[in-house]
Coordinates of C-alpha atoms and ligand atoms in Angstrom, one line a residue:
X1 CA 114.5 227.5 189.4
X2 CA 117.7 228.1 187.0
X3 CA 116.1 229.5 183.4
X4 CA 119.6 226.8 182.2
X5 CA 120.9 223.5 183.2
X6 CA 124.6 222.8 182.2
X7 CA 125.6 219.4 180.6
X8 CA 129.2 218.2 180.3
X9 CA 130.3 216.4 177.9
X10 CA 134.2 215.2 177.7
X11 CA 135.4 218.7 177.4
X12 CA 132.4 220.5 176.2
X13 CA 130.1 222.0 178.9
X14 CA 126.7 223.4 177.3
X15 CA 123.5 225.0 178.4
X16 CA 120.1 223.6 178.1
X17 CA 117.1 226.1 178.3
X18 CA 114.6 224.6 181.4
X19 CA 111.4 224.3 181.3
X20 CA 108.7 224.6 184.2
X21 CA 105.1 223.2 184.2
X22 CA 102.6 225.3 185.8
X23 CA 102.2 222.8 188.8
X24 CA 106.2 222.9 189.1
X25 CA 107.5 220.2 186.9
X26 CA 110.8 220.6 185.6
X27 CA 111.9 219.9 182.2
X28 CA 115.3 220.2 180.5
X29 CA 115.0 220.6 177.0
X30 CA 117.8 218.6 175.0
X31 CA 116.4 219.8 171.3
X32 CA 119.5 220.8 170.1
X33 CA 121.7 218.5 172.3
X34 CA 122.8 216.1 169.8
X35 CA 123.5 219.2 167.1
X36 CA 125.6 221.1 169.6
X37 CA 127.6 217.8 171.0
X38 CA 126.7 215.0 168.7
X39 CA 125.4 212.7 171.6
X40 CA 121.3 211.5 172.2
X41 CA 119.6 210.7 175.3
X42 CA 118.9 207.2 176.0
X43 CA 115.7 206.5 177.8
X44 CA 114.1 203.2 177.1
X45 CA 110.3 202.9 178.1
X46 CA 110.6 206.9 177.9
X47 CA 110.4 207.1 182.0
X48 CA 112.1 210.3 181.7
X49 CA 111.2 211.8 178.7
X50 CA 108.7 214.8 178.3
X51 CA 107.4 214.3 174.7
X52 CA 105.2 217.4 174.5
X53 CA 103.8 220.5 176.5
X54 CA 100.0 219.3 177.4
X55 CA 97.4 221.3 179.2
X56 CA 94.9 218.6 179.3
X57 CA 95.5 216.2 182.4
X58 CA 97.6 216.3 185.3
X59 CA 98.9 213.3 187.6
X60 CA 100.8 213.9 190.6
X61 CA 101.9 210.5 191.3
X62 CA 103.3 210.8 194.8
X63 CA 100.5 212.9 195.5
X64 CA 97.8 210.8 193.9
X65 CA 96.7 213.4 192.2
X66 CA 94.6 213.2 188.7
X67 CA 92.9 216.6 187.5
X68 CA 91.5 216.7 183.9
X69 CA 92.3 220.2 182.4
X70 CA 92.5 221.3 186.1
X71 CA 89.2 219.6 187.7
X72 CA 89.9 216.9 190.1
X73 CA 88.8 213.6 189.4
X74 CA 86.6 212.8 192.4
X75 CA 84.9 216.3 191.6
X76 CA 84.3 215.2 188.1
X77 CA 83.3 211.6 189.4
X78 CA 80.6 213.0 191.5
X79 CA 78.9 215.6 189.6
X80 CA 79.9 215.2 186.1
X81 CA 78.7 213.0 183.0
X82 CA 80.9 211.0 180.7
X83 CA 79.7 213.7 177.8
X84 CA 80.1 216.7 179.4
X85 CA 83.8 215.3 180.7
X86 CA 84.5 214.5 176.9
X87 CA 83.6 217.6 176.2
X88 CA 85.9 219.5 178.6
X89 CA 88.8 217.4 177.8
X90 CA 88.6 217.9 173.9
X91 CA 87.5 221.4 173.9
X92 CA 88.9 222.9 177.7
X93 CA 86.2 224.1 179.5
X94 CA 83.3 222.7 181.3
X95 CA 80.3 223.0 178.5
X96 CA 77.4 225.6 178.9
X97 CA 74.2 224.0 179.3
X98 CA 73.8 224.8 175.4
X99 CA 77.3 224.1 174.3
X100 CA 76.3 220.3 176.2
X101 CA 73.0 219.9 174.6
X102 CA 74.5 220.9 171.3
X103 CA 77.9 218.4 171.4
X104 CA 75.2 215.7 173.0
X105 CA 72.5 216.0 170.4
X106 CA 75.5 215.5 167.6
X107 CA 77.0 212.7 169.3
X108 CA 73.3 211.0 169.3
X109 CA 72.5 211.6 165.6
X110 CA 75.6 210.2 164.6
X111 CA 75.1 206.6 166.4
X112 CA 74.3 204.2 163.6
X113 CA 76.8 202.9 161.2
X114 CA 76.4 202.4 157.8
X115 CA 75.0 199.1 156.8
X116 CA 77.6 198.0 154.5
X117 CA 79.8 198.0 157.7
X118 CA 78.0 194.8 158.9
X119 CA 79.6 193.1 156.3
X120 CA 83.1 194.0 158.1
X121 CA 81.5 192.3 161.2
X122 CA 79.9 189.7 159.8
X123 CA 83.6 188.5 158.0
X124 CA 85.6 188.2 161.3
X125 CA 85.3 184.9 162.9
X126 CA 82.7 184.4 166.1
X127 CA 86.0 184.1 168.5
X128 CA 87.8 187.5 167.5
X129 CA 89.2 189.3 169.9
X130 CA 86.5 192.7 170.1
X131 CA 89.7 194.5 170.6
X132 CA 90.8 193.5 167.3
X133 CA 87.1 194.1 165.6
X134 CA 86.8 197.4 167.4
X135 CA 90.3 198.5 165.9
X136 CA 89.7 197.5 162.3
X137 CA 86.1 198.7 162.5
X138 CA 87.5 202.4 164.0
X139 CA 90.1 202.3 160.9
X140 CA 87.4 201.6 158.6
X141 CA 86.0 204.5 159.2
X142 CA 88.4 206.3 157.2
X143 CA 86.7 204.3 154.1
X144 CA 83.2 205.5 154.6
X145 CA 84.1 208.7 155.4
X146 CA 86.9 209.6 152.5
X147 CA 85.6 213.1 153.1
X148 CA 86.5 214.1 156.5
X149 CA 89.9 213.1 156.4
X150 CA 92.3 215.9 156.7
X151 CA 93.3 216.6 160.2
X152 CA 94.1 220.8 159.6
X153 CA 90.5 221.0 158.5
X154 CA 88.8 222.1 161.7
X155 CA 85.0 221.4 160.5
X156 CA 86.2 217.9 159.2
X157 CA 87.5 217.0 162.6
X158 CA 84.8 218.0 163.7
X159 CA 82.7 215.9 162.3
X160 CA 85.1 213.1 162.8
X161 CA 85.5 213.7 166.4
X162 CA 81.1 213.2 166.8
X163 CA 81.5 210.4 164.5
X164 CA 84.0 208.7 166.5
X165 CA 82.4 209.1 170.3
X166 CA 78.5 208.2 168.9
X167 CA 80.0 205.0 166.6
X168 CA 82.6 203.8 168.8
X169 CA 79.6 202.1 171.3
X170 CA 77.9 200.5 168.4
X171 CA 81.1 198.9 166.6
X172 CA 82.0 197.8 170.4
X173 CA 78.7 196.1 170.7
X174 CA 78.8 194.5 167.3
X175 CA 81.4 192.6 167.9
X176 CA 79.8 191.4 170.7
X177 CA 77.0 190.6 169.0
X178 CA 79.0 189.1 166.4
X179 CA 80.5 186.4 168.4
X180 CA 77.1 185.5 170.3
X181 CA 75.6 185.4 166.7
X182 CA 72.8 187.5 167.5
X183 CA 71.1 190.3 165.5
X184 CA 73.0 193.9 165.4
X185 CA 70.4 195.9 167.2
X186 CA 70.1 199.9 166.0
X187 CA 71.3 202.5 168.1
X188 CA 68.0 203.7 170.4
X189 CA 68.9 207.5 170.2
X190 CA 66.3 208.1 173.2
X191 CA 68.4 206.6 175.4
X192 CA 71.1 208.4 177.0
X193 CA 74.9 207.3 175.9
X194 CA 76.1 204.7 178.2
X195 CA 72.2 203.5 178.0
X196 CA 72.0 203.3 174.6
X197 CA 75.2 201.5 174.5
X198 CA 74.0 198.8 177.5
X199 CA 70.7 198.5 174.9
X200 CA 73.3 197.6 171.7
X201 CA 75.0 194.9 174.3
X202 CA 72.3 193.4 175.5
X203 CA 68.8 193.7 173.9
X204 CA 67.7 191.5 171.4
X205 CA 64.4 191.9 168.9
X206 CA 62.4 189.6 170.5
X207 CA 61.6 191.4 173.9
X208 CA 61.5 194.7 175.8
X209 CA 64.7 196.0 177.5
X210 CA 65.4 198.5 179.8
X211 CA 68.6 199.3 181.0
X212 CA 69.1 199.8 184.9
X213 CA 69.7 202.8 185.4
X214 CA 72.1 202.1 188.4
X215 CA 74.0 200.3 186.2
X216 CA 74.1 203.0 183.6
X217 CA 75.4 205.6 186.2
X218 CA 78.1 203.0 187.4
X219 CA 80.0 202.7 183.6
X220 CA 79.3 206.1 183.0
X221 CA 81.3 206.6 186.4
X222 CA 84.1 204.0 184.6
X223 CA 84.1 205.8 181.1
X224 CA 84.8 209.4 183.1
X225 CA 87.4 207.7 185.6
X226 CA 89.4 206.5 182.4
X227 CA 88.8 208.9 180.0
X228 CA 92.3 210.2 180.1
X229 CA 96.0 210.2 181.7
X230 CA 98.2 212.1 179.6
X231 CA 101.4 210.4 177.7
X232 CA 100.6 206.5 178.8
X233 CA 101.5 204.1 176.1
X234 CA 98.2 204.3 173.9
X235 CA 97.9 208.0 173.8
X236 CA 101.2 207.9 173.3
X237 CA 100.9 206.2 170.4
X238 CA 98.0 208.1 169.3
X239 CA 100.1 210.8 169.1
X240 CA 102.7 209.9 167.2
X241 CA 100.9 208.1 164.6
X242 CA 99.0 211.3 164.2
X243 CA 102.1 213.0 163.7
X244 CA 102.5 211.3 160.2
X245 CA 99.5 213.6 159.5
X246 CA 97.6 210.6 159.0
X247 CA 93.2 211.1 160.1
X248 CA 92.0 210.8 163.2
X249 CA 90.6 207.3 162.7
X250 CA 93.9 206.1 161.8
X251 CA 95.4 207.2 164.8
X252 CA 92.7 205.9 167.0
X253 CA 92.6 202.7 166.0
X254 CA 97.0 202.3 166.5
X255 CA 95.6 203.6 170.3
X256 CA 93.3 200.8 170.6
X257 CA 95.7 198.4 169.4
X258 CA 98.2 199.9 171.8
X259 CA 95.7 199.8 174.6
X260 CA 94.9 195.8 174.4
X261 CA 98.2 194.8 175.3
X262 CA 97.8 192.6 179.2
X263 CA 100.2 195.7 180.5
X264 CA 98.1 198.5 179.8
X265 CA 94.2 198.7 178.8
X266 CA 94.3 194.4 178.8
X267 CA 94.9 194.2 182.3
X268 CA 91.6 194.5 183.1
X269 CA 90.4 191.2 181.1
X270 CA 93.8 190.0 183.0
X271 CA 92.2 190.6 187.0
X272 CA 89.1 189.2 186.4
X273 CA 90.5 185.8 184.7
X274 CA 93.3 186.0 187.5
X275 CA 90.5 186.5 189.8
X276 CA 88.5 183.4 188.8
X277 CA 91.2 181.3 188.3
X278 CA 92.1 181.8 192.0
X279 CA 87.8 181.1 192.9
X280 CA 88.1 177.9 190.4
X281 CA 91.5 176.4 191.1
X282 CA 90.8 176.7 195.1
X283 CA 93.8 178.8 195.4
X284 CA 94.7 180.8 198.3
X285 CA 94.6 185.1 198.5
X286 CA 98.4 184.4 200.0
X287 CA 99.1 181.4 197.6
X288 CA 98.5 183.8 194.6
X289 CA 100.5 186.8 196.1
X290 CA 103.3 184.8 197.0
X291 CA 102.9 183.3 193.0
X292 CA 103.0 186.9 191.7
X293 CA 106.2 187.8 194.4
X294 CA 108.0 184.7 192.9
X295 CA 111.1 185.2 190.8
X296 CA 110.6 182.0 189.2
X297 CA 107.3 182.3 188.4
X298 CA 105.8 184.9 186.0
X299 CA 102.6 185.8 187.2
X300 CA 102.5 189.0 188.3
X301 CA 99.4 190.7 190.2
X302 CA 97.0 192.1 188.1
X303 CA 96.0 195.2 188.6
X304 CA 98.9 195.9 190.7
X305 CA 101.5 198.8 189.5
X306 CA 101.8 201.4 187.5
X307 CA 104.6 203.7 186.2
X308 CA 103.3 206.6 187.3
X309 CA 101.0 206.6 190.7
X310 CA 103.4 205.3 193.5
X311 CA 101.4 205.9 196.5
X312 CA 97.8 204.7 195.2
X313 CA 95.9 205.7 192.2
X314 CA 92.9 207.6 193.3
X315 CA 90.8 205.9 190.3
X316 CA 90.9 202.4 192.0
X317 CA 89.7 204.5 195.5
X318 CA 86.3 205.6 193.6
X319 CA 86.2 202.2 191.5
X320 CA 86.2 200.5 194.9
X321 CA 83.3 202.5 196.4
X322 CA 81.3 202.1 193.6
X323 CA 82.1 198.0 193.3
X324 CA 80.2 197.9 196.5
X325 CA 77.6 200.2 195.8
X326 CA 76.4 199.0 193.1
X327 CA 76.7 195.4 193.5
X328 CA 74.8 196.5 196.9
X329 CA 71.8 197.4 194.9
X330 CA 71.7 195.1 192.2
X331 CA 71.7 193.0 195.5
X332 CA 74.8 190.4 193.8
X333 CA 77.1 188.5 196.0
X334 CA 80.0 188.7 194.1
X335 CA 82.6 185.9 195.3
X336 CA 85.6 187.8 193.0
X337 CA 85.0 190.8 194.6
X338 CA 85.3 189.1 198.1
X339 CA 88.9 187.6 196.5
X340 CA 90.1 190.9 195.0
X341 CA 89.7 192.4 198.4
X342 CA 91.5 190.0 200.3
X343 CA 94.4 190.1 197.5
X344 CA 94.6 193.9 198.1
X345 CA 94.9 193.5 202.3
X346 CA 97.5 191.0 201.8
X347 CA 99.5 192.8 199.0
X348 CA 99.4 196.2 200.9
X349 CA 100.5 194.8 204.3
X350 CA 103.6 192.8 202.0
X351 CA 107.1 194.0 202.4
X352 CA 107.4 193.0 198.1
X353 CA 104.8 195.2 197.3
X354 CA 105.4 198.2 199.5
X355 CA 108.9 198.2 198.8
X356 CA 108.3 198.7 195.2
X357 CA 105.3 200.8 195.6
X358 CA 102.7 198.7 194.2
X359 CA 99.0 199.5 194.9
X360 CA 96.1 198.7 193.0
X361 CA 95.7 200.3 189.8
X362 CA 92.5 201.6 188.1
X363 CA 92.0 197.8 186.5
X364 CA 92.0 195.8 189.8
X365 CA 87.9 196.4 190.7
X366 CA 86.7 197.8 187.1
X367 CA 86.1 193.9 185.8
X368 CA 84.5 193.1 189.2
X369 CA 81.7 195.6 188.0
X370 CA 81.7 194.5 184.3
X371 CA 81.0 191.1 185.4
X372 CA 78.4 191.9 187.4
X373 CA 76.5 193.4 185.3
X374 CA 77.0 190.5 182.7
X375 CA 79.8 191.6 180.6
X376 CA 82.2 188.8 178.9
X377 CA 86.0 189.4 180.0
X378 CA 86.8 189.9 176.2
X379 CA 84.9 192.9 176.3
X380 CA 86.3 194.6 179.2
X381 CA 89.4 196.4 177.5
X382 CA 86.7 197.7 174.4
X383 CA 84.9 199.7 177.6
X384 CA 87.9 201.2 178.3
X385 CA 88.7 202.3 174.8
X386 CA 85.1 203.9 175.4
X387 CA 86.2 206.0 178.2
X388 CA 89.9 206.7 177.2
X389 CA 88.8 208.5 173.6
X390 CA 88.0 211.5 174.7
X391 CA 91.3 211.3 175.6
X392 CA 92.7 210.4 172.8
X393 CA 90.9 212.7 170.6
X394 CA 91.9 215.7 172.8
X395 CA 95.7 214.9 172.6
X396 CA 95.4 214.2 169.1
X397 CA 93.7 217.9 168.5
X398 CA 96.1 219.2 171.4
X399 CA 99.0 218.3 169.1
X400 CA 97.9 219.1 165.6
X401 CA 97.6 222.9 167.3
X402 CA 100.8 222.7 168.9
X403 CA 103.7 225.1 167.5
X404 CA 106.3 222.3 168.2
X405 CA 104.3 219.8 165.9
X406 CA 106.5 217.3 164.2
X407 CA 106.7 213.7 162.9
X408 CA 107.6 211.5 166.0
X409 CA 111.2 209.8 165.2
X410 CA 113.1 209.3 167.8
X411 CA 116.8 208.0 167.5
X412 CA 118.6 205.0 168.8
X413 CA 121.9 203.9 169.5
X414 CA 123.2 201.1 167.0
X415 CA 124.8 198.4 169.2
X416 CA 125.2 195.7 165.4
X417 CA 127.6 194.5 164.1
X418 CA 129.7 197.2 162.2
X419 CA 130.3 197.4 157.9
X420 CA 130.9 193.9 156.8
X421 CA 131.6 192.3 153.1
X422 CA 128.5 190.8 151.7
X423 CA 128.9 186.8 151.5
X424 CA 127.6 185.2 148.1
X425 CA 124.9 182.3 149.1
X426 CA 127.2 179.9 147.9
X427 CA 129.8 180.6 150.1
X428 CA 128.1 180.6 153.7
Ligands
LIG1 N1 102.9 192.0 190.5 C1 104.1 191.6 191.0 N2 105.3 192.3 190.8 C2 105.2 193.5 190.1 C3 104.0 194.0 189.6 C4 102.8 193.2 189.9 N3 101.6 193.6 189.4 N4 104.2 195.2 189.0 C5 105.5 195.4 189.1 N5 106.1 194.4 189.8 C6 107.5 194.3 190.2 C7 108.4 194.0 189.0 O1 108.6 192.6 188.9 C8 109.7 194.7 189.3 O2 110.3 194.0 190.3 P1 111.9 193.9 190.4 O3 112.4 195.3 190.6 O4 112.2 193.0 191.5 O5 112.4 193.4 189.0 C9 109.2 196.0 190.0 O6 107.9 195.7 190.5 C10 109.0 197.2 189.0 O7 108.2 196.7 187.9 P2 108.3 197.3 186.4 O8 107.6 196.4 185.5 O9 109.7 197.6 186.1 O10 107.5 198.6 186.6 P3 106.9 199.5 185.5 O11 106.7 200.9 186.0 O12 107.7 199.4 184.2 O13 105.5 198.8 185.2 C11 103.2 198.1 185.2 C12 104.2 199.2 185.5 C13 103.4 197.6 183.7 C14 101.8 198.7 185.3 C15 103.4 196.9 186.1 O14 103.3 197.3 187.5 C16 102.5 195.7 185.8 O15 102.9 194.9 185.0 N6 101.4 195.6 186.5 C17 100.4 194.6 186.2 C18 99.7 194.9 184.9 C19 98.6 196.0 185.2 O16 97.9 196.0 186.1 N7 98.6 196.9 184.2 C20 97.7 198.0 184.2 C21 98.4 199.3 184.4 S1 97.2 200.6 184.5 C22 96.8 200.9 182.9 O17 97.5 200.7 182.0 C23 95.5 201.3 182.7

């Protein structure tokens, strides 16, 4: 590969140092483009822009390829847990059995939250979006902990980092809690994580509860398969708010923001409300595919796409096998799993969708599993925050120790109207 790539422009030709990833991507790097010839790059969406050197997760989209900090996911599926993943993506290797104990005996004391925060809850109204509590909750933070704010003190991220994974379960299930108007239950620290956090869901104080422990597994399984995938619009964002040098909860609660929209993270509530309305309204598989391949109609498939994997995204592969596993054991019928599958057949066999490359994407079977095990469709999005902070948190260190760290600002190109006299009120 050429060490430069020549760009002309009008009569200037100038070279721009390349760039090669250590599984072969090629970069050109424009930094000085617009000081040597006065011209930017225009990119919208940022399909082609590389906005940072990351060592942390890999996606080979073609290939169908995800690997977090060089593990592939199916390995990490089947062996690991969603603790010990967090822990490799945020510090880069797999934890020794003490290193794990260590990080998971931190996470556990640090599970409760302060109980002035209830007030927080207990001011939202019952229908608020948990996306929105969970986000205002996670900034929150930054108030209760006034002393572990400084993101280039390592010991304060520390701490802000455990804070952050053991809390982020209980805010999630307090807004839950909050709009069923039942009692905040306190963290069971006994319990392992994704058990503890299914006992803050669903337990109440009047009787005994015991998480399944098939379901436990099969969100655990979720949280690892979404904990990261490098630049996508919330980390992204995590990023880049970060790069004001604002705290870590700051920055994590833009990413949840970002991660609710119906294109990214709130897809998922999307599929299983697309998916019932198909049951409810007696709607056809085809009726609904041929909807979503309309040009006149805006529906589009949900849980269909993505920017990135254009042969199939090897999350919604394990998701699938584990849909029918564990609805298997729990022994449920599910009628929307039935309908996703037949969506998928029809979609995959359609010239529309394998034209443009469309398969399903890791939200197309994850809600089939939340609602089985009795989750509310407004919740599904807060379980992926759950799995994609580890993420978050690891790009967010992963950039504050980067040597190319600088405020995001990127630059546009003015298409307004040009200098014009100021017209007195008057006179318009
Ligand atoms: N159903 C029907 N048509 C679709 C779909 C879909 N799910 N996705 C893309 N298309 C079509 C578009 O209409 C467009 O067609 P055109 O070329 O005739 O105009 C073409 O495919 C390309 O679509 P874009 O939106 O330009 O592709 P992009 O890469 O920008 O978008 C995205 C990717 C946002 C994921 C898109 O596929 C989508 O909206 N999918 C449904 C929402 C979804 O499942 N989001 C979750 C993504 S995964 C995640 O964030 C965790």
């Amino acid at each position: 590969m050429a060490e430069t790539a020549q760009l002309r422009l009008g009569e200037k030709t100038i070279d721009l140092p390349v760039i090669e990833g250590s599984e072969g991507e090629t970069a050109v790097d424009i930094r000085n483009l617009r000081s040597e010839t006065g011209a930017i790059t225009y990119d919208p969406g940022y399909a082609n822009t590389g906005s940072c050197q990351s060592s942390i997760c890999f996606i080979d989209g073609e290939k169908g390829i995800l690997r977090y900090r060089g593990y592939d996911i199916q390995d990490l599926a089947a062996n690991s847990s969603f603790l010990e993943v967090s822990f490799l993506l945020i510090y880069g290797t797999l934890p020794t059995p003490s290193q794990l104990e260590y990080f998971t005996r931190s996470i556990r004391i640090h599970t409760m939250l302060h109980e002035d925060f209830k007030a927080l809850f207990q001011s939202l109204p019952k229908d608020a979006h948990p996306m929105a509590a969970c986000s205002a909750a996670v900034g929150a933070l930054a108030t209760f902990y006034p002393d572990s704010l400084d993101p280039r003190n390592d010991r304060q991220v520390e701490i802000s980092v455990h804070r952050l994974i053991a809390k982020l379960p209980t805010i999630a299930a307090y807004a839950y809690k909050h709009s069923l108007g039942q009692p905040f239950m306190f963290p069971r620290n006994a319990l392992n994580y994704v058990e503890n956090f299914l006992h803050l869901m669903f337990a109440n104080p009047c009787e005994d509860y015991e998480p399944d422990p098939v379901v436990a597994k099969a969100i655990d399984l979720l949280l690892i398969l979404h904990a990261d995938h490098e630049q996508n619009c919330s980390t992204s964002t995590v990023r880049l708010v970060g790069s004001s040098m604002v705290n870590l909860f700051a920055a994590i609660s833009a990413g949840i923001n970002a991660l609710w929209g119906p294109r990214h993270g709130g897809a998922n509530q999307e599929v299983i409300e697309m998916l019932a309305a198909i049951r409810d309204e007696g709607m056809t598989a085809r009726e609904f595919v041929d909807r979503a391949k309309s040009a006149d109609d805006t529906s589009r498939l949900m849980g269909f796409g993505h920017r990135v994997y254009k042969n199939y995204d090897p999350r919604a592969k394990i998701i699938k096998g584990a849909c029918d596993e564990v609805l298997n054991k729990m022994g449920v019928h599910s009628k929307l799993l039935e309908i996703a599958k037949e969506l998928e057949e029809i979609a995959l066999k359609d010239d529309y969708f394998i034209e443009r490359k469309l398969f399903p994407n890791v939200d197309f079977y994850s809600g089939v599993i939340y609602n089985a095990i009795g989750t509310p469709a407004n919740m599904f999005t807060a379980l992926f925050a759950l799995g994609r902070l580890p993420g978050w948190i690891a790009q967010w260190v992963e950039y504050h120790g980067d040597p190319d760290f600088k405020i995001g600002r990127p630059r546009q190109v003015y298409v307004g109207e040009t200098a014009r006299s100021y017209q007195p009120l008057d006179e318009r």
